[in-house]
Short mmCIF file of C-alpha atoms in Angstrom, two decimals:
data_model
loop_
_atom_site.label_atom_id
_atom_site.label_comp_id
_atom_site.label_asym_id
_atom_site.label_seq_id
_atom_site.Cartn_x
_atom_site.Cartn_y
_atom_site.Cartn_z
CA UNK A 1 -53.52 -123.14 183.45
CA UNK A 2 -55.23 -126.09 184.05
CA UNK A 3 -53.41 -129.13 185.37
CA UNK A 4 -54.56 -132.80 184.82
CA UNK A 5 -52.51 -135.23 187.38
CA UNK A 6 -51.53 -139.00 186.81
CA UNK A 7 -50.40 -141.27 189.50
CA UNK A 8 -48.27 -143.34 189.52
CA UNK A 9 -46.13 -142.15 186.79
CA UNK A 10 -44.39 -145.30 186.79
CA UNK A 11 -45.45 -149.00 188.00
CA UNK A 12 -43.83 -152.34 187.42
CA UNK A 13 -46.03 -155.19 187.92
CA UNK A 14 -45.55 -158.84 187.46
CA UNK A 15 -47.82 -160.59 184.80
CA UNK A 16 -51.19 -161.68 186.14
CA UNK A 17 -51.85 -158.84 188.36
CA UNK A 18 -54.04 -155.32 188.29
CA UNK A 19 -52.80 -152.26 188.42
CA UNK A 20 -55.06 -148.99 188.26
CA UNK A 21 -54.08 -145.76 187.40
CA UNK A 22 -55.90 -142.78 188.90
CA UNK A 23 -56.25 -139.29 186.42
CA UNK A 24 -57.34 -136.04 188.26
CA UNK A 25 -58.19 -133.02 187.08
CA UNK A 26 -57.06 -130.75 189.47
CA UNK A 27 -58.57 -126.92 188.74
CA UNK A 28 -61.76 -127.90 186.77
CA UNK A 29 -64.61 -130.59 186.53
CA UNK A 30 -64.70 -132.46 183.72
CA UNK A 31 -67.54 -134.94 183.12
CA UNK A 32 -65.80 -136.29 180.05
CA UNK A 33 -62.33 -137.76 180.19
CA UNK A 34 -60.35 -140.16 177.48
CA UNK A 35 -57.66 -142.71 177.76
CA UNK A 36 -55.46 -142.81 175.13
CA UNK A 37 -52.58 -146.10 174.90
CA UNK A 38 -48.71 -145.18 173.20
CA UNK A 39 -46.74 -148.12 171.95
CA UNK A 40 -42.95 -146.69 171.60
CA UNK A 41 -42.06 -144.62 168.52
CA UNK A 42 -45.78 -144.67 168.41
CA UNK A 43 -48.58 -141.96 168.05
CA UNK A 44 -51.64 -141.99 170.38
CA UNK A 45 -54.84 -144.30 170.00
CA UNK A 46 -57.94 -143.56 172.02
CA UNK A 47 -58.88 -146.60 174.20
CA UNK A 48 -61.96 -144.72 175.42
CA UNK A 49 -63.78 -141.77 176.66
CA UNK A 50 -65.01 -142.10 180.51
CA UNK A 51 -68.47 -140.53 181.08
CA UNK A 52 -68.92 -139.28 184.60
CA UNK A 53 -72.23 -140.98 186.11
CA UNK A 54 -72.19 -143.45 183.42
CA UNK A 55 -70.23 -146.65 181.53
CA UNK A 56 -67.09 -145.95 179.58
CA UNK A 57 -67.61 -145.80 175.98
CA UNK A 58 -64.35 -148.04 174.21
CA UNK A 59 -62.93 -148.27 170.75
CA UNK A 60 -63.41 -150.83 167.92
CA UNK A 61 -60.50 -153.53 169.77
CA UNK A 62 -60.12 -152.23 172.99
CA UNK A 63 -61.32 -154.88 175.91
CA UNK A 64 -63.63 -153.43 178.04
CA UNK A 65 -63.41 -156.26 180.76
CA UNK A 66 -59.44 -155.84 180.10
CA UNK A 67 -59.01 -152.09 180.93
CA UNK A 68 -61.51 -151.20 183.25
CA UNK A 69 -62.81 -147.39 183.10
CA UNK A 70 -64.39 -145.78 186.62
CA UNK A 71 -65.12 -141.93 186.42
CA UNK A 72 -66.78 -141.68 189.69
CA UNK A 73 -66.30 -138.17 190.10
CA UNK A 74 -66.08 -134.87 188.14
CA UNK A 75 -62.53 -135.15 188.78
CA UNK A 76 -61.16 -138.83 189.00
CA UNK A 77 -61.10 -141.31 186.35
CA UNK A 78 -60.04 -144.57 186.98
CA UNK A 79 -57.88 -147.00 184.38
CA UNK A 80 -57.29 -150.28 185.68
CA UNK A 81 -55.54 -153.00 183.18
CA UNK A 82 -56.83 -156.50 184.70
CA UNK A 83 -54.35 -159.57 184.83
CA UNK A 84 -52.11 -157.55 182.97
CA UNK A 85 -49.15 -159.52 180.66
CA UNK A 86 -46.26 -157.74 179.08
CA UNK A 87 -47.96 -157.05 175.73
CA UNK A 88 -49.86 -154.39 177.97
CA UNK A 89 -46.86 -152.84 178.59
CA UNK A 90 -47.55 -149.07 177.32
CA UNK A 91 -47.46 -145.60 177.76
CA UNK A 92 -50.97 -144.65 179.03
CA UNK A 93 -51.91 -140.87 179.09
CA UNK A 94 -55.64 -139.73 180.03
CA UNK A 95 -56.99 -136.25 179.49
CA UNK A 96 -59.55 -134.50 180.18
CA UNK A 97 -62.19 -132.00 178.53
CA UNK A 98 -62.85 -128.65 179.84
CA UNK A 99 -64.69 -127.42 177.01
CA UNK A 100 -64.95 -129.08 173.52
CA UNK A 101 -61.97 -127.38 171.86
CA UNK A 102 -59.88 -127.27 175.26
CA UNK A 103 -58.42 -130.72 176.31
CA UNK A 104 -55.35 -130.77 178.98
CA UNK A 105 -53.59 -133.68 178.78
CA UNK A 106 -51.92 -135.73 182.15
CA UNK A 107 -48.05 -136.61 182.37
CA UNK A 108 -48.38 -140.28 181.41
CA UNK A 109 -48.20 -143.71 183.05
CA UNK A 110 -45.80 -145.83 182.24
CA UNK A 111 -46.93 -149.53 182.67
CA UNK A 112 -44.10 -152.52 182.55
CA UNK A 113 -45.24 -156.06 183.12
CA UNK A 114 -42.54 -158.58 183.86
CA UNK B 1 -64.11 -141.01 160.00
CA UNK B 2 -62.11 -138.69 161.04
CA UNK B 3 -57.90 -138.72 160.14
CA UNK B 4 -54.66 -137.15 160.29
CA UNK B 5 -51.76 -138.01 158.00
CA UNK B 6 -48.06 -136.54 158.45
CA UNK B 7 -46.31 -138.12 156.11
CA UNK B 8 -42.86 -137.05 157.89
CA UNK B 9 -41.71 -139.86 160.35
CA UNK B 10 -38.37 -137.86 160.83
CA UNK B 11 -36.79 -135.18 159.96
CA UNK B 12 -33.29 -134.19 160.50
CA UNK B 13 -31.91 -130.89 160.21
CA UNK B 14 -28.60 -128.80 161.46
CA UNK B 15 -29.46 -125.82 164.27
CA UNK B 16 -30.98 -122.45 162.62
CA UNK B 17 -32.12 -123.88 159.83
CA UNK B 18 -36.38 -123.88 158.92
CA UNK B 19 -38.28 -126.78 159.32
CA UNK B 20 -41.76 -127.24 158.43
CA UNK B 21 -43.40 -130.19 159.68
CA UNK B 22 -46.60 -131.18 157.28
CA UNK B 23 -50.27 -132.41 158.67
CA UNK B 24 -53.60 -133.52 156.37
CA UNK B 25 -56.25 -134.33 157.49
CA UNK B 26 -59.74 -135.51 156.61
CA UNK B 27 -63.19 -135.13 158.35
CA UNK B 28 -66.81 -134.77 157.37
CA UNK B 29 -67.27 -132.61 160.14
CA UNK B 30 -68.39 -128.97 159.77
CA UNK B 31 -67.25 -127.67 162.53
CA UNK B 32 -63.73 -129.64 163.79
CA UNK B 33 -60.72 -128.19 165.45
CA UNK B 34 -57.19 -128.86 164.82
CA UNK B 35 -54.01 -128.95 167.20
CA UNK B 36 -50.23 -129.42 167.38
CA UNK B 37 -48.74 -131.34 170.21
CA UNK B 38 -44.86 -131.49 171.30
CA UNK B 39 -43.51 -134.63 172.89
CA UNK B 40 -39.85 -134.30 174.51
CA UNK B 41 -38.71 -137.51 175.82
CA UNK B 42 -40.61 -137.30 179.26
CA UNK B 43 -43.09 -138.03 177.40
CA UNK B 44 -45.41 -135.57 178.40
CA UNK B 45 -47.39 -133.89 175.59
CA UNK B 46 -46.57 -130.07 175.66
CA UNK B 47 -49.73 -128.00 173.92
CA UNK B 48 -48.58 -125.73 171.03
CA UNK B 49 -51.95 -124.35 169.35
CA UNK B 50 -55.49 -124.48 168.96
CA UNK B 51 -57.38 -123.92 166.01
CA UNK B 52 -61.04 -123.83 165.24
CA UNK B 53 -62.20 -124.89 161.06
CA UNK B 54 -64.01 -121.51 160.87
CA UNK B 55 -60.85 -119.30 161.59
CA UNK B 56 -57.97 -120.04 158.56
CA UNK B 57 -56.29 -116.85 159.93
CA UNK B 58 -52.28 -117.83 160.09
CA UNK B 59 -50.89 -117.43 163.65
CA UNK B 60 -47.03 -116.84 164.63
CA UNK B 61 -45.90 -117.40 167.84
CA UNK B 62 -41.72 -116.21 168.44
CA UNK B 63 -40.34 -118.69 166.32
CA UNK B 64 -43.49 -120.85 165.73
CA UNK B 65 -45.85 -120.36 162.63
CA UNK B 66 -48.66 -122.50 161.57
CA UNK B 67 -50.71 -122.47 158.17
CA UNK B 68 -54.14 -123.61 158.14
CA UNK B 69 -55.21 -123.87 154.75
CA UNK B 70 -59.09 -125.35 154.42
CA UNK B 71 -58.81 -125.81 150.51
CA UNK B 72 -56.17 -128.20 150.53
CA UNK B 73 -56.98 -130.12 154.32
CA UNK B 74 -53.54 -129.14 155.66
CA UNK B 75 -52.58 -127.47 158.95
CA UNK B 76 -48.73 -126.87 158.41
CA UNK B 77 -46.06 -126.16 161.23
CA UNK B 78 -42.79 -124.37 160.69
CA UNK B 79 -40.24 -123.68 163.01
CA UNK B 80 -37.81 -120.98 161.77
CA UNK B 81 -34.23 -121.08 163.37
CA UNK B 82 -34.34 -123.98 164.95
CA UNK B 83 -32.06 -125.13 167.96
CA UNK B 84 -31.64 -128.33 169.91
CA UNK B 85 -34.12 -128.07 172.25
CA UNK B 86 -36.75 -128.31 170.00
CA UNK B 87 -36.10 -132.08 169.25
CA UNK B 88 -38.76 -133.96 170.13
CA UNK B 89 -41.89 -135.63 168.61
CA UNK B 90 -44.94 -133.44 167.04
CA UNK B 91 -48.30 -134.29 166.40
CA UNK B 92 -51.03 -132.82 164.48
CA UNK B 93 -54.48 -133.63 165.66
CA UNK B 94 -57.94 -133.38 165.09
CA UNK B 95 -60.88 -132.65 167.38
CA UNK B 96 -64.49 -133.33 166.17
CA UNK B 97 -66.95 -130.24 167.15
CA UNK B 98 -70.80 -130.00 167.58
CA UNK B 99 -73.19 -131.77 165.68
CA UNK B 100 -70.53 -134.03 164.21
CA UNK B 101 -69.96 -137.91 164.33
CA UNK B 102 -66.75 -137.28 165.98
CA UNK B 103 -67.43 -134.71 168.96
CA UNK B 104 -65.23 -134.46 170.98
CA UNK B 105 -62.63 -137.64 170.04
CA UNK B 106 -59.61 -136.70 169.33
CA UNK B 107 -57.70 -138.34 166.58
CA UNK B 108 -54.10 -138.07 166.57
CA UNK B 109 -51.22 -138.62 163.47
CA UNK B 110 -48.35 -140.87 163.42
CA UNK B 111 -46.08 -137.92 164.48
CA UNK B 112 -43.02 -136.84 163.30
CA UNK B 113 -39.74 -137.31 165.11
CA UNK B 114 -37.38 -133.70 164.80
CA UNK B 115 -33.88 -134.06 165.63
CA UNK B 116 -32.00 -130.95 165.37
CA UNK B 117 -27.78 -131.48 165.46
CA UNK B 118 -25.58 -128.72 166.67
#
């Protein structure tokens, strides 16, 4: 089946730094892919869905110049949480869209700033 | 707007027993497609099923059944004999399809936690 990658899988940054998280998808191209942000004990919200080519399209309360979106490529998407603090500490999973009704989902980041 | 209630946030039950985990949902889409998601404690969300609003045909899969009913909104999950291993987190979601004002976002429910006790 098809396989979506997420690196890393785990970071630990101090507060006031970047860190970027790559998604790939590994077997298909996908020119639309979606970040989605889990809180603990938490379901999944969509922060926003990464056009290839073009900007990323974000949610009502997600900051764009916070959690910058790159999808250079049919297969790399980019996340990357600017001067991050410790209320950005999440769970971030991406996925991506091989057809409409057929989304594969990547193994998760999890992000802890100290 | 699109939405997806499960009104279970956990559910607790002793191995073998049947379990049916509820999901409602609401969308002014024609055309939407609705999934079920398993979440062990890696974290990583395991697909279960697919299904499109135009085919309400009930699927089984080994100890896995799902009931899509259009009338009432609901796209039920049981799991009959259950063990340990299927404790984890579930979520329904919902997928908006063609020509709607949701294509393509996926809108998940709270979830609902399963613990099953030896």
């Amino acid at each position: 089946g098809a396989v979506v990658s997420q690196h890393p899988s785990r970071v630990i940054c101090k507060s006031g730094t970047s860190v970027k998280i790559e998604c790939r998808s590994l077997d298909f191209q996908a020119t639309t892919m979606f970040w989605y942000r889990q809180f603990p004990k938490k379901s999944l919200m969509l922060m926003a869905t990464s056009n290839e080519g073009s900007k990323a399209t974000y949610e009502q309360g997600v900051e764009k110049d916070k959690f910058l979106i790159n999808h250079a490529s049919l297969t790399l998407s980019t996340l990357t949480v600017t001067s991050a603090h410790p209320e950005d500490s999440s769970f971030y999973i991406c996925s991506a869209d091989r057809t409409v009704d057929e989304q594969y989902f990547g193994p998760g980041t999890r992000l802890t700033v100290t | 707007a699109q939405k997806v209630t499960q009104a279970q946030t956990e559910i607790s039950v002793v191995e073998k027993e049947d379990v049916t985990l509820d999901c409602v949902y609401e969308t002014r889409d024609t055309t939407y497609y609705l999934f079920w998601y398993k979440q062990p404690p890696s974290g990583e969300l395991v697909f279960l099923i697919r299904r499109n609003s135009f085919d309400e045909q009930n699927e089984i899969s080994g100890r896995y059944s799902w009931n899509f009913q259009k009338s009432t909104s609901s796209f039920n999950f049981t799991i009959t004999a259950s063990q340990v291993v299927d404790s984890a987190v579930y979520f329904c979601a919902l997928k908006g399809g063609a020509g709607g004002t949701s294509y393509g976002k996926l809108t998940f429910g709270q979830g609902t936690i399963l613990t099953v006790h030896p």
